[in-house]
Coordinates of C-alpha atoms in Angstrom, one line a residue:
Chain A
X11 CA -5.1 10.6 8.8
X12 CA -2.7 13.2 10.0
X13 CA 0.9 12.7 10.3
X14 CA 3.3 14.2 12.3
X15 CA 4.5 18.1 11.5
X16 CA 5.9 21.1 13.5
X17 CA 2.3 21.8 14.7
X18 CA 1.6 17.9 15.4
X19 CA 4.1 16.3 17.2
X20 CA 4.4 12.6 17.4
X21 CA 5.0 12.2 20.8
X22 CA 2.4 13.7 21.4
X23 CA 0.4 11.6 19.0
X24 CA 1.6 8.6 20.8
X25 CA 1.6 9.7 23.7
X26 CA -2.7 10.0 23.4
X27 CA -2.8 6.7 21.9
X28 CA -1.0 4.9 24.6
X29 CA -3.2 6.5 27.2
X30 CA -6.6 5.6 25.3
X31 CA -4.9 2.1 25.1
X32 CA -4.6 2.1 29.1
X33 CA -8.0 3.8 29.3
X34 CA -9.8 1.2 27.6
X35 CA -8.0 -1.2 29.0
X36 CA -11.0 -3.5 30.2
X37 CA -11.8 -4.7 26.7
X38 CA -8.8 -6.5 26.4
X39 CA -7.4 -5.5 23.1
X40 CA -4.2 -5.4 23.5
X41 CA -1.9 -8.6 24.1
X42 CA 1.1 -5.8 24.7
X43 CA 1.8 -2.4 24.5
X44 CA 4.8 -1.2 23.0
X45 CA 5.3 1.9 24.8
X46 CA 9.2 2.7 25.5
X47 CA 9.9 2.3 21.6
X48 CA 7.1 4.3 20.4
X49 CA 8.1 6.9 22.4
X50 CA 11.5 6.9 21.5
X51 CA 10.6 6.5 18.0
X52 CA 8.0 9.4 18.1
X53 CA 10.8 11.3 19.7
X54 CA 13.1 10.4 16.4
X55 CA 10.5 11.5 14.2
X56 CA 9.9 14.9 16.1
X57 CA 13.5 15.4 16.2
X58 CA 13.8 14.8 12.3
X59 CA 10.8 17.6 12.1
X60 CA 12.7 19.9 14.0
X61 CA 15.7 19.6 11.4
X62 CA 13.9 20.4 8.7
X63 CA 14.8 16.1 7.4
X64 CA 12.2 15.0 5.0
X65 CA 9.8 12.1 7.2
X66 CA 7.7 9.2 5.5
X67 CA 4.1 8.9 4.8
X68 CA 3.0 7.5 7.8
X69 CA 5.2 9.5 9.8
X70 CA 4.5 9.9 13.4
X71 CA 1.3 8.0 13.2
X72 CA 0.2 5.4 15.9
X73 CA -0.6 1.8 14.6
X74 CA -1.9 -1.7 15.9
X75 CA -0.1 -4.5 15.4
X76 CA -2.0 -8.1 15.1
X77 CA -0.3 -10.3 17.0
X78 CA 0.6 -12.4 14.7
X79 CA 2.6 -10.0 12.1
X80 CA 6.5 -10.8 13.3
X81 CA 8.4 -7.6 14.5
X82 CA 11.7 -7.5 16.3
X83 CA 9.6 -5.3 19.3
X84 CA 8.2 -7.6 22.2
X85 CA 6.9 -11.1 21.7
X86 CA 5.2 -12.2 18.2
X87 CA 2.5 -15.0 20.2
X88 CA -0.1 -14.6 17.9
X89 CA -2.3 -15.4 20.9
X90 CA -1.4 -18.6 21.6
X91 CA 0.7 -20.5 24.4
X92 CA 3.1 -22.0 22.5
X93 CA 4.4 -19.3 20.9
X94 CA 3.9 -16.9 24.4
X95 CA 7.4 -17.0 24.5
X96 CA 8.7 -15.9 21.1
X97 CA 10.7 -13.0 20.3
X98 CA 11.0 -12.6 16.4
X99 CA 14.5 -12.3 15.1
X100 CA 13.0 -11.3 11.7
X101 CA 10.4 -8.3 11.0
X102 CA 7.5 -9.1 8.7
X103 CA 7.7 -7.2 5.4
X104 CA 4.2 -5.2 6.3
X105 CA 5.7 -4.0 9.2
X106 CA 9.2 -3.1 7.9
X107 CA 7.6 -1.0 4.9
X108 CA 4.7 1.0 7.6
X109 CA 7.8 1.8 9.7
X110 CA 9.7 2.8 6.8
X111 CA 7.2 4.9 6.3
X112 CA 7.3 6.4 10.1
X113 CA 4.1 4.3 11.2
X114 CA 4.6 3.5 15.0
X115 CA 3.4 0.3 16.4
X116 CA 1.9 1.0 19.9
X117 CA 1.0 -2.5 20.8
X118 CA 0.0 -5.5 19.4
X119 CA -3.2 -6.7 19.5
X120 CA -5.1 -9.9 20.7
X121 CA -6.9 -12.4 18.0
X122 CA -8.0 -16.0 18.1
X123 CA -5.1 -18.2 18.5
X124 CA -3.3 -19.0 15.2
X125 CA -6.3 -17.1 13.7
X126 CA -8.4 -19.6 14.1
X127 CA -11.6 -18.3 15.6
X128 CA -14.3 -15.8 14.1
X129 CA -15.2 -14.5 17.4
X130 CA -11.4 -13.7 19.4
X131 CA -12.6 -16.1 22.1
X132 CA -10.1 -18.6 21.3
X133 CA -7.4 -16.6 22.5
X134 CA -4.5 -17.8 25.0
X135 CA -5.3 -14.3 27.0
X136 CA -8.7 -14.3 26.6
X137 CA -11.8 -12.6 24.9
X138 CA -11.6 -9.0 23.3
X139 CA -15.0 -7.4 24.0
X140 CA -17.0 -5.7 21.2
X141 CA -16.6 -1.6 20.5
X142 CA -20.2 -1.3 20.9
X143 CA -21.5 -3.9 23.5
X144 CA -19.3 -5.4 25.8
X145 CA -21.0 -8.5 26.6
X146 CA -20.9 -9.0 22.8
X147 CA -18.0 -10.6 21.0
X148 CA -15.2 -8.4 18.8
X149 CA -15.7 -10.7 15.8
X150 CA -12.5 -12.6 14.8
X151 CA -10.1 -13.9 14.4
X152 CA -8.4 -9.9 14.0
X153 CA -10.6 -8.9 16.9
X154 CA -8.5 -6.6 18.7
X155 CA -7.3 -5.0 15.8
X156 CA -10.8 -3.9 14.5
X157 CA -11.6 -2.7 18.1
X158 CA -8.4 -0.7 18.3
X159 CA -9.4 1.5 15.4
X160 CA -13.0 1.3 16.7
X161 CA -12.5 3.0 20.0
X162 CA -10.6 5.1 17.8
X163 CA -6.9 4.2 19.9
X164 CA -4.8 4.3 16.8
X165 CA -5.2 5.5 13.4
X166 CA -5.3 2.0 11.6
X167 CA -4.7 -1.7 12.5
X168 CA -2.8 -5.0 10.8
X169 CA -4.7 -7.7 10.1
X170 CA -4.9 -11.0 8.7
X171 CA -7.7 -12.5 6.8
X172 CA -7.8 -16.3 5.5
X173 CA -11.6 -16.9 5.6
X174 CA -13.1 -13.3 7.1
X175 CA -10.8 -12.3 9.9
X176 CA -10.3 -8.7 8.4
X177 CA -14.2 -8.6 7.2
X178 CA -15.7 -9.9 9.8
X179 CA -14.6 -8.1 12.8
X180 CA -14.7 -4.8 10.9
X181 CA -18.0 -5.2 10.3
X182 CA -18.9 -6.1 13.9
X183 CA -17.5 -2.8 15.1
X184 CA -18.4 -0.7 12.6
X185 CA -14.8 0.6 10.5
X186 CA -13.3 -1.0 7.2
X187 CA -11.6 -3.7 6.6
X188 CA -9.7 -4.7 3.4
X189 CA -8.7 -8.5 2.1
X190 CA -6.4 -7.5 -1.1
X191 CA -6.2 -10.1 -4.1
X192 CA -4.4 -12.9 -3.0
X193 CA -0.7 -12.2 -3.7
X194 CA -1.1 -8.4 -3.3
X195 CA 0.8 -8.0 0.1
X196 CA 3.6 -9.7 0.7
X197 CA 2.8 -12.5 3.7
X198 CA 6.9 -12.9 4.8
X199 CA 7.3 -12.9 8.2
X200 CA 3.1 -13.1 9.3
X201 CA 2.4 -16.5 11.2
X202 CA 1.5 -18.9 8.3
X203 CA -2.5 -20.3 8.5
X204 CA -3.9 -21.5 5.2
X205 CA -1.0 -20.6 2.4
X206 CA -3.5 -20.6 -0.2
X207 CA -5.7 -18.2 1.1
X208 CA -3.7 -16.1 3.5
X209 CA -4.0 -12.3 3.3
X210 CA -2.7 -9.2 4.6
X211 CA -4.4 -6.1 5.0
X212 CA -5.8 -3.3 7.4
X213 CA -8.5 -1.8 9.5
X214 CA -9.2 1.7 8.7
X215 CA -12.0 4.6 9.2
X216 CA -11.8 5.8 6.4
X217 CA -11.4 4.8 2.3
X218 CA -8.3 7.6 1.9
X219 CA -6.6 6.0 4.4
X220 CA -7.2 2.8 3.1
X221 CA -5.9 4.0 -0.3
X222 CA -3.0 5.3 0.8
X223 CA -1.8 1.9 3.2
X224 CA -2.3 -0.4 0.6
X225 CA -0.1 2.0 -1.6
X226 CA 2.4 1.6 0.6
X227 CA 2.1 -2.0 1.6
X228 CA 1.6 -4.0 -1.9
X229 CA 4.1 -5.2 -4.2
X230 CA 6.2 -8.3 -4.7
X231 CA 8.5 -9.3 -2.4
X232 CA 11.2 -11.6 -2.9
X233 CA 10.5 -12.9 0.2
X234 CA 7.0 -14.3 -0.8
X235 CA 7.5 -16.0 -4.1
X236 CA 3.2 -15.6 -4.0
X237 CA 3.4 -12.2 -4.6
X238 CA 2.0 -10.4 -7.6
X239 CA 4.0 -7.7 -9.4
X240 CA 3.3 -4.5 -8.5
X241 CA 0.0 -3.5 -10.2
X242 CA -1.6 -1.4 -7.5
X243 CA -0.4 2.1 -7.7
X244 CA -0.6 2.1 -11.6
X245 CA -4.0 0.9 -11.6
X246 CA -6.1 2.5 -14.8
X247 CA -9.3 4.2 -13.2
X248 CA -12.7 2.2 -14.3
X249 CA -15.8 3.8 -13.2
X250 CA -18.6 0.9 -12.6
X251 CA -21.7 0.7 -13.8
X252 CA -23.5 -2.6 -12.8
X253 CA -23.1 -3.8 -9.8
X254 CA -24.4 -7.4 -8.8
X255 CA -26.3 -9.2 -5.7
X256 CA -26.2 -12.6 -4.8
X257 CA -29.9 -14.1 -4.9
X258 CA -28.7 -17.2 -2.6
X259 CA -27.2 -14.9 0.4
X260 CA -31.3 -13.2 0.0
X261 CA -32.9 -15.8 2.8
X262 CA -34.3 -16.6 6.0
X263 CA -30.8 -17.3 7.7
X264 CA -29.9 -13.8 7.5
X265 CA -31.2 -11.1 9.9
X266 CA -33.1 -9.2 8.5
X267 CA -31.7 -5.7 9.6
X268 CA -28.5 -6.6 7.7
X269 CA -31.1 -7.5 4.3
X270 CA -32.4 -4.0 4.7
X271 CA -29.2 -2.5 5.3
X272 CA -28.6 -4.5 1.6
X273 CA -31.4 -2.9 -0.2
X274 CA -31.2 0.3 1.3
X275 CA -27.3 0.2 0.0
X276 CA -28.7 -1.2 -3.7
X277 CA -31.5 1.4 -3.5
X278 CA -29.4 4.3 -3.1
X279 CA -27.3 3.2 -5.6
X280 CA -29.8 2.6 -8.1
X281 CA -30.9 6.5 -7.2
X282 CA -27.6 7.5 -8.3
X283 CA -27.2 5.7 -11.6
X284 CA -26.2 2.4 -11.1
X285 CA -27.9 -0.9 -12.6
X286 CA -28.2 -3.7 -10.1
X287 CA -28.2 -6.9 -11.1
X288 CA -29.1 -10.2 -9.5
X289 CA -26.2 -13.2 -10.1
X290 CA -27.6 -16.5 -9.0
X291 CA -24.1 -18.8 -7.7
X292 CA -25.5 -21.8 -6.6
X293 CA -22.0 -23.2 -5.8
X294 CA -21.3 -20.5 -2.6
X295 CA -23.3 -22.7 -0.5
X296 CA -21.2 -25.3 -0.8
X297 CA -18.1 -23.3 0.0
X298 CA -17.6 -23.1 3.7
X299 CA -18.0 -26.9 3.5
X300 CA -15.1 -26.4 1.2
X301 CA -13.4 -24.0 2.9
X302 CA -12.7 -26.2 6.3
X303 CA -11.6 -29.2 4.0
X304 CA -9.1 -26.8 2.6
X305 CA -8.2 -24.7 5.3
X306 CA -7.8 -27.1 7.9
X307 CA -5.3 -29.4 5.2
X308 CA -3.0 -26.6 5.0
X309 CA -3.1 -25.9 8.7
X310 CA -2.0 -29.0 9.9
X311 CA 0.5 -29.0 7.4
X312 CA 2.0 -26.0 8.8
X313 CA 1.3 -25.8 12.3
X314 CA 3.8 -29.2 12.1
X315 CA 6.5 -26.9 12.6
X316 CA 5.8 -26.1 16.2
X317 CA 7.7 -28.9 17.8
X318 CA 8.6 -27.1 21.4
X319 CA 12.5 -27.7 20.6
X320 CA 13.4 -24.7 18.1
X321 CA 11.5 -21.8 19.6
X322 CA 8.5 -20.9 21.8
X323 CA 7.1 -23.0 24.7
X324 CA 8.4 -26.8 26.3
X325 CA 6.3 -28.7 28.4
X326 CA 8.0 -29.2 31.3
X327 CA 7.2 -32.6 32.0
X328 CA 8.4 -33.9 28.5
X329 CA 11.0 -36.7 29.3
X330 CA 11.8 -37.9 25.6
X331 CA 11.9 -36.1 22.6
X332 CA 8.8 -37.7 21.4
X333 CA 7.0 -36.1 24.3
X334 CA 8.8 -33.1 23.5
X335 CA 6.8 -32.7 20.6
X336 CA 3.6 -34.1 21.8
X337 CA 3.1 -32.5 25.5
X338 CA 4.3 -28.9 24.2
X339 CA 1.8 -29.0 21.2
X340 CA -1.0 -30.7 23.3
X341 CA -0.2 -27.7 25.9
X342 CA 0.2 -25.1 24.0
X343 CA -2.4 -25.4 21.5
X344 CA -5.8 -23.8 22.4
X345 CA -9.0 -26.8 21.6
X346 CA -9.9 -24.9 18.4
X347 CA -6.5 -25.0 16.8
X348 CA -6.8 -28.7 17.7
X349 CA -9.7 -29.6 15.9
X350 CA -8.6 -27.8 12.8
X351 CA -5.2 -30.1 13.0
X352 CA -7.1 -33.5 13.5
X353 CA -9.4 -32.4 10.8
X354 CA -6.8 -30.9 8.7
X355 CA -5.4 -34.9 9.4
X356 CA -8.4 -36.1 8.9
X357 CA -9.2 -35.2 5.2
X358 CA -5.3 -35.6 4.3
X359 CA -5.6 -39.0 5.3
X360 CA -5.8 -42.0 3.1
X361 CA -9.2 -43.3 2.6
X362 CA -10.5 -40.3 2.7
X363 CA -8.3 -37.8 0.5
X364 CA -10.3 -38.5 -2.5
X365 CA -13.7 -38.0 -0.6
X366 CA -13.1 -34.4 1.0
X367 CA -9.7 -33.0 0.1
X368 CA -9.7 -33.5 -3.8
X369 CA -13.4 -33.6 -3.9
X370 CA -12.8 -29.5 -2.0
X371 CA -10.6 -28.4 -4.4
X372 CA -12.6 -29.5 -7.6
X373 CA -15.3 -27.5 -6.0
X374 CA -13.1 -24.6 -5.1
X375 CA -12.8 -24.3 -9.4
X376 CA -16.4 -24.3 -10.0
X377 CA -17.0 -21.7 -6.9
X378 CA -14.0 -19.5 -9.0
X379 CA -15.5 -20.5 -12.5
X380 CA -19.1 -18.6 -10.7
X381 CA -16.9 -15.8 -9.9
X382 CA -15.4 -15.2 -13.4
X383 CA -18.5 -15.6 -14.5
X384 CA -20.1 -12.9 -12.3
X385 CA -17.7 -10.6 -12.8
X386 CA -18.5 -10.7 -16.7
X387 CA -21.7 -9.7 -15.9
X388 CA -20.8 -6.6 -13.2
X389 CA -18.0 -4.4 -11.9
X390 CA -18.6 -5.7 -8.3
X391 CA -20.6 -7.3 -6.0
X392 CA -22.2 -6.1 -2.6
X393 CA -23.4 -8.8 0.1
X394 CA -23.8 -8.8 3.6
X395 CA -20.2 -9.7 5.6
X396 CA -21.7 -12.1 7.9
X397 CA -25.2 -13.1 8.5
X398 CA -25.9 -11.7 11.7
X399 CA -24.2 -9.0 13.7
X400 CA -21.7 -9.2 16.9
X401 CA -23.0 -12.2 19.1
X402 CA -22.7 -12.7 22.6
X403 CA -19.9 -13.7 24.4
X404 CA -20.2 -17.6 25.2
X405 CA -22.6 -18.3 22.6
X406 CA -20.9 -20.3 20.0
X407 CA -17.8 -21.2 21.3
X408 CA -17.9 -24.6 22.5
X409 CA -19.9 -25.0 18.8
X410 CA -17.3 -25.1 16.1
X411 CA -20.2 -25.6 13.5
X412 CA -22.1 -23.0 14.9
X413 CA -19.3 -20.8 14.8
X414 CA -18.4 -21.8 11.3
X415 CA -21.7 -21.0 9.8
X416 CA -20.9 -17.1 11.0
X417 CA -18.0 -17.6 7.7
X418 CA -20.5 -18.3 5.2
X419 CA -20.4 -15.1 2.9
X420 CA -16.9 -14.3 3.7
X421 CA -14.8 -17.5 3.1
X422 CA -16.0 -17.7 -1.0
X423 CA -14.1 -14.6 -1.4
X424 CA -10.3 -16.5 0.0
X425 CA -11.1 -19.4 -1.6
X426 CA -11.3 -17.4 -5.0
X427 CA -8.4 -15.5 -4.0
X428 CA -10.6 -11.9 -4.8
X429 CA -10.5 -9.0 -3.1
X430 CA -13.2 -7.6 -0.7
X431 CA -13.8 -4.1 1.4
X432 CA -16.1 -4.3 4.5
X433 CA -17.7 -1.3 4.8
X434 CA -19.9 0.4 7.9
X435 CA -23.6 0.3 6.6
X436 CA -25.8 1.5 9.5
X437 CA -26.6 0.1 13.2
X438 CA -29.5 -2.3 14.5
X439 CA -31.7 -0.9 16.6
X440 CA -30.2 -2.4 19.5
X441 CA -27.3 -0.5 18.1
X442 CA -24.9 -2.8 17.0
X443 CA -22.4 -2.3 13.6
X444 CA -23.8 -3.4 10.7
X445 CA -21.4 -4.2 7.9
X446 CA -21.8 -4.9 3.9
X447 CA -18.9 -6.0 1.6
X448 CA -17.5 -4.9 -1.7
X449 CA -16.4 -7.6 -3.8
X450 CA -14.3 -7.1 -6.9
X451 CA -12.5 -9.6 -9.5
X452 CA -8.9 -10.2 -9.2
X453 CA -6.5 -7.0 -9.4
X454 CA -9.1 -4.5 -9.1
X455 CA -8.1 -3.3 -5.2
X456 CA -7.5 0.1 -6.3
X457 CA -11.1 1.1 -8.0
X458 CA -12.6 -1.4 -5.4
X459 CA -11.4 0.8 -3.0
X460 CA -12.4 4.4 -4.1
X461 CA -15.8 2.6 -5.7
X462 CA -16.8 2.2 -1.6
X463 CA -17.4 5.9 -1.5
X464 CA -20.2 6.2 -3.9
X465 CA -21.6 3.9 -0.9
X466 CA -21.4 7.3 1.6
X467 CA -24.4 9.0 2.3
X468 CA -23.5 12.6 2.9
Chain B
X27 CA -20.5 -40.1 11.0
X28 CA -19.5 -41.9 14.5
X29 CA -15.7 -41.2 15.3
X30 CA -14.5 -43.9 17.9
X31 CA -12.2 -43.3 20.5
X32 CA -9.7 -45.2 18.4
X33 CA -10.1 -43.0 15.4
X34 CA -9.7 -40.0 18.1
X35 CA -6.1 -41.1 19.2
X36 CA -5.0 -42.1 16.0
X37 CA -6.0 -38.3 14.4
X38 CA -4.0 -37.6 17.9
X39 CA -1.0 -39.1 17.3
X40 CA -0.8 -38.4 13.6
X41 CA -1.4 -34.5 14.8
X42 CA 1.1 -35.1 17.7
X43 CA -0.8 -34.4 20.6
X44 CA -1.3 -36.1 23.7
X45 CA -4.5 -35.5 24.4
X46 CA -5.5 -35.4 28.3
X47 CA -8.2 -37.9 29.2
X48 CA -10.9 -35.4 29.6
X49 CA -10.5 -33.9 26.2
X50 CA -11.6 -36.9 24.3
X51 CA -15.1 -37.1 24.5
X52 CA -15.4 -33.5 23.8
X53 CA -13.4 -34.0 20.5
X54 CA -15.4 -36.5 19.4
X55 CA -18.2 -34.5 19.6
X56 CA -16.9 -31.8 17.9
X57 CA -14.8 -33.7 15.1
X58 CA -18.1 -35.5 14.6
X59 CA -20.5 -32.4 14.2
X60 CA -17.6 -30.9 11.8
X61 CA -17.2 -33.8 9.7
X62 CA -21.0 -34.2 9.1
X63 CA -20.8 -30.1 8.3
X64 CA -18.5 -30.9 5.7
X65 CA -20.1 -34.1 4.1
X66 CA -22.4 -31.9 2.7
X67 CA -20.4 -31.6 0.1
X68 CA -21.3 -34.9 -1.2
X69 CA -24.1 -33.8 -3.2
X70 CA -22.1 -31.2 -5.3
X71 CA -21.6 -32.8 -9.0
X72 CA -17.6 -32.4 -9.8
X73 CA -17.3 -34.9 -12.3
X74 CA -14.8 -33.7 -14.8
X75 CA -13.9 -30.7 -13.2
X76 CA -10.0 -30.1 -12.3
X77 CA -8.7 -29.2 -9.0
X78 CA -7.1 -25.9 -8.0
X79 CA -4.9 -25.7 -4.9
X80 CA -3.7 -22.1 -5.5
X81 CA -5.1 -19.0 -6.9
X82 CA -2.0 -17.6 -7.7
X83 CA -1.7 -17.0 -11.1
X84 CA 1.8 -16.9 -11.9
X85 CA 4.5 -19.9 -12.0
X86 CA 7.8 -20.3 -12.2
X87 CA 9.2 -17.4 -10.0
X88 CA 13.1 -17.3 -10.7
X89 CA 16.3 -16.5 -8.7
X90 CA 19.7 -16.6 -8.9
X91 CA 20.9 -19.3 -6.2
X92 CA 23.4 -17.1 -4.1
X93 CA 23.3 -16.8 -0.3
X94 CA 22.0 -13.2 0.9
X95 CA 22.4 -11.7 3.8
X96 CA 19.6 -12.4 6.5
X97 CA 18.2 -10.7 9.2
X98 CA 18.5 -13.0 11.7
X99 CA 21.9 -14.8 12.5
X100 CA 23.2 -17.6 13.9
X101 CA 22.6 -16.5 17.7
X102 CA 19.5 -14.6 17.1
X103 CA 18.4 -18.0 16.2
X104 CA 19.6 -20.5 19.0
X105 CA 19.3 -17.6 21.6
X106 CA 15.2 -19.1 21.1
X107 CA 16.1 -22.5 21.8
X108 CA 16.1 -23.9 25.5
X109 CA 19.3 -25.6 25.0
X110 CA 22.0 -25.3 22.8
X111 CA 25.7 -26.9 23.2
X112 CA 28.8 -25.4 20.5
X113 CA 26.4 -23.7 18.3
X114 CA 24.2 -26.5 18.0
X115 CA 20.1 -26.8 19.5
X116 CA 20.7 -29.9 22.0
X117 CA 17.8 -32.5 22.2
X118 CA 16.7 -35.7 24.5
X119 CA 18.4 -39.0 22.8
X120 CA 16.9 -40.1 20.2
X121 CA 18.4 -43.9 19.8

């Protein structure tokens, strides 16, 4: 991406960006726009240029902001009523090192409330629409984010991914998306989902770029006592050599324009040297089932903290503070962030802890024991990012299982805690974004990353 | 599996929500369709097989217990509440 410079002036950069924000304004990516700081900001940086001061890496360069990354500029809501109201007093340690850097955020950008949603359509404000098709869906829950960088409005885009949210809607809209090794970016100050399996990463459109955020962003923070210490930048290059597909994502259920996409992908990499092998892991069927046992625990345990009394929304008619609590969370909670509490409740519960909650996370060891084993066998692994591409607005919403079964090749990867780059991989023929994804074994972000190139036909 | 209406309000008010009337029966539909997704996981075999509820590999992670500055302060904080009296967030009675 270019930065800022004597012949590139960041105003002017944001200036551009803020107008194709307004332009496009239609496919509601944006939950704000964060224009009188950027500006000034822009004008900081250009001011710094002038003086011959040194500027960061990022300097001068527009960014999205998913809404649910905490920043001191306009209202975190994280697209969701009860936190509409909520301006962050903290900044979110992804944020605070991109702006050390001179990255400027020039809005931030709608996603399914909470991040609960593959499709954006569970947001407070409404439906993002899809880069390609508008009456198709943005992919989720990081939906506006991937759209942003899509309609090429900024240069890259936040998001969060706890089951696919980066993936997914990358691969919808045709740009990358990166889910680092669990621990790898620090998650202080991002709206907690699901701790185990939270993530932080971006949407780029290119690998470079890619590269060069995640050198910026990793490390351990004292602020996430989950974070890893620093391994990124001083990875040791490893060249790969076999790379593996998974026979049980080869089936009927997925279209088959995203299979061929698959074996052209292992074809051309076969023409260039590489061995593919087939892995057989019988246990990834079983791991959405897995993953909303899991997921949904760890939600309700910390979506308790939205009580209507500390921050964000009150109901109005409340009359005690047991209503307090109740009315504002009923209110401000959009249906899907309800299910996932009452199921979240649900599996917690006694009677039936054992059954689905314990019983989830013996399986989530054997799913992790399939990938340790896998990734004896290769360097990566290359599957499909979701089994069909962008669907229509309306189709699946009022179907949370329906909607769930668009998770089933991205949420194994979370529940491992591995790291995963979607990457573009051709069109249908009615044109929509096909995306395949990169897996790697723990720690291997770096090489994962520059790997995706050998994927680039030139 | 059938989820009653009672089961509904007591997942409800375990979750603290106050459901409306008309959300019910659309709840129980979809709690009911979700719960029979996830029962598939019946027929996976885990017997003798540990559970892991993290997949971060470290433990222990160490600090030195001294108060550090913070970002936010005092009235950054209450300045979100809706009402505060002498420093303090003010609530309904509770007893």
């Amino acid at each position: 991406m270019k930065i800022a410079s004597k012949e590139n002036s960041a105003v002017k950069m944001v200036k551009e960006a803020l107008e194709k924000a307004k332009k496009y304004e239609s496919y509601n990516i944006f939950v704000s726009l964060n224009e009188e700081n950027a500006l000034r900001k822009a004008e900081e940086i250009d001011a710094k240029i002038a003086k011959g001061e040194p500027v960061g890496r990022l300097a001068g360069v527009p960014y999205a902001l998913k809404d649910n990354f905490l920043s001191r500029e306009g209202n975190t809501t994280a697209s969701v009523k009860i936190l509409a109201p909520f301006k962050s007093p903290i900044t979110s340690t992804v944020v605070r090192k991109l702006e050390d850097e001179g990255a400027i955020m020039i809005g931030r950008t709608n996603m399914d409330a909470f991040a609960h949603g593959s499709s954006t359509e569970n947001s407070y404000f409404g439906p993002t629409k899809n880069s390609k098709d508008t009456e198709r869906v943005a992919g989720g829950s990081s939906g506006g984010s991937a759209v942003a960088v899509a309609l090429d409005i900024v240069e890259f885009a936040t998001g969060s991914d706890t089951g696919g949210s980066i993936r997914q809607p990358a691969s919808f809209n045709g740009v990358y998306g990166f889910k680092p090794t669990y621990g790898t970016v620090s998650r202080y100050g991002v709206v907690a989902m699901a701790s185990s399996t939270d993530c932080m990463g971006f949407f780029t459109k290119n690998t470079d770029d890619m590269d060069l955020l995640m050198e910026i962003a990793s490390g351990q923070d004292p602020y996430d006592m989950t974070t890893l210490p620093d391994y990124y930048s001083t990875t040791e290059p490893k060249a790969a050599k076999k790379i593996g597909v998974i026979k049980e994502f080869d089936n009927d259920a997925v279209n088959p324009e995203i299979r061929e996409a698959l074996k052209a992908k292992t074809e051309f990499l076969k023409s260039k040297g590489y061995e593919i092998v087939e892995l057989s892991m019988p246990t990834l069927k079983y791991a959405l089932a897995v993953y909303y046992i899991v997921v949904p625990a760890e939600v309700a345990s910390n979506l308790s903290r939205y009580d209507g009394i500390r921050y964000g929304y009150r109901s109005e008619e409340a009359k005690d503070l047991s209503e307090i609590f109740a009315k504002s969370r009923n209110d401000g909670f959009m249906p899907e962030n309800k299910r996932r509490v009452m199921i979240g409740n649900f599996v917690l519960s006694s009677g039936f802890y054992d059954a689905y909650y314990l019983k989830a996370q013996k399986a989530r060891t054997k799913i992790i024991e399939e990938y340790n084993k896998a990734f004896s066998e290769v360097d990566y692994i290359l599957t499909p990012v979701a089994p069909n591409p962008a669907f229509k607005l309306g189709e699946k919403v009022n179907d949370p299982v329906a909607m769930y079964l668009e998770d089933v090749m991205s949420v194994p990867i979370n529940l491992a805690g591995v790291p995963s780059l979607a990457v573009p991989a051709g069109e249908t023929k009615a044109g929509l974004p096909i995306g395949l994804q990169i897996v790697g074994p723990r720690r291997s972000d770096k090489n994962l990353i520059n790997f995706a190139k050998e994927l680039e036909e030139k | 599996m059938k989820i009653t209406r009672e089961e509904i309000l007591h997942l409800a008010k375990l979750s603290d929500f106050e459901l409306k009337e008309s959300e019910i029966d659309g709840l129980s539909k979809n709690l009911e369709d979700i719960i029979g997704y996830i029962s598939e996981l019946n027929s996976l075999d885990t017997e003798g097989v540990e559970p892991t509820y993290q997949v971060f590999e470290m433990e222990n992670v160490w600090r030195d217990d001294e108060i550090q500055p913070q970002e936010a302060n005092r009235e950054d904080l209450l300045a979100l509440t809706k009402e505060q009296r002498q420093d303090q967030i003010k609530v309904p009675k509770v007893l």
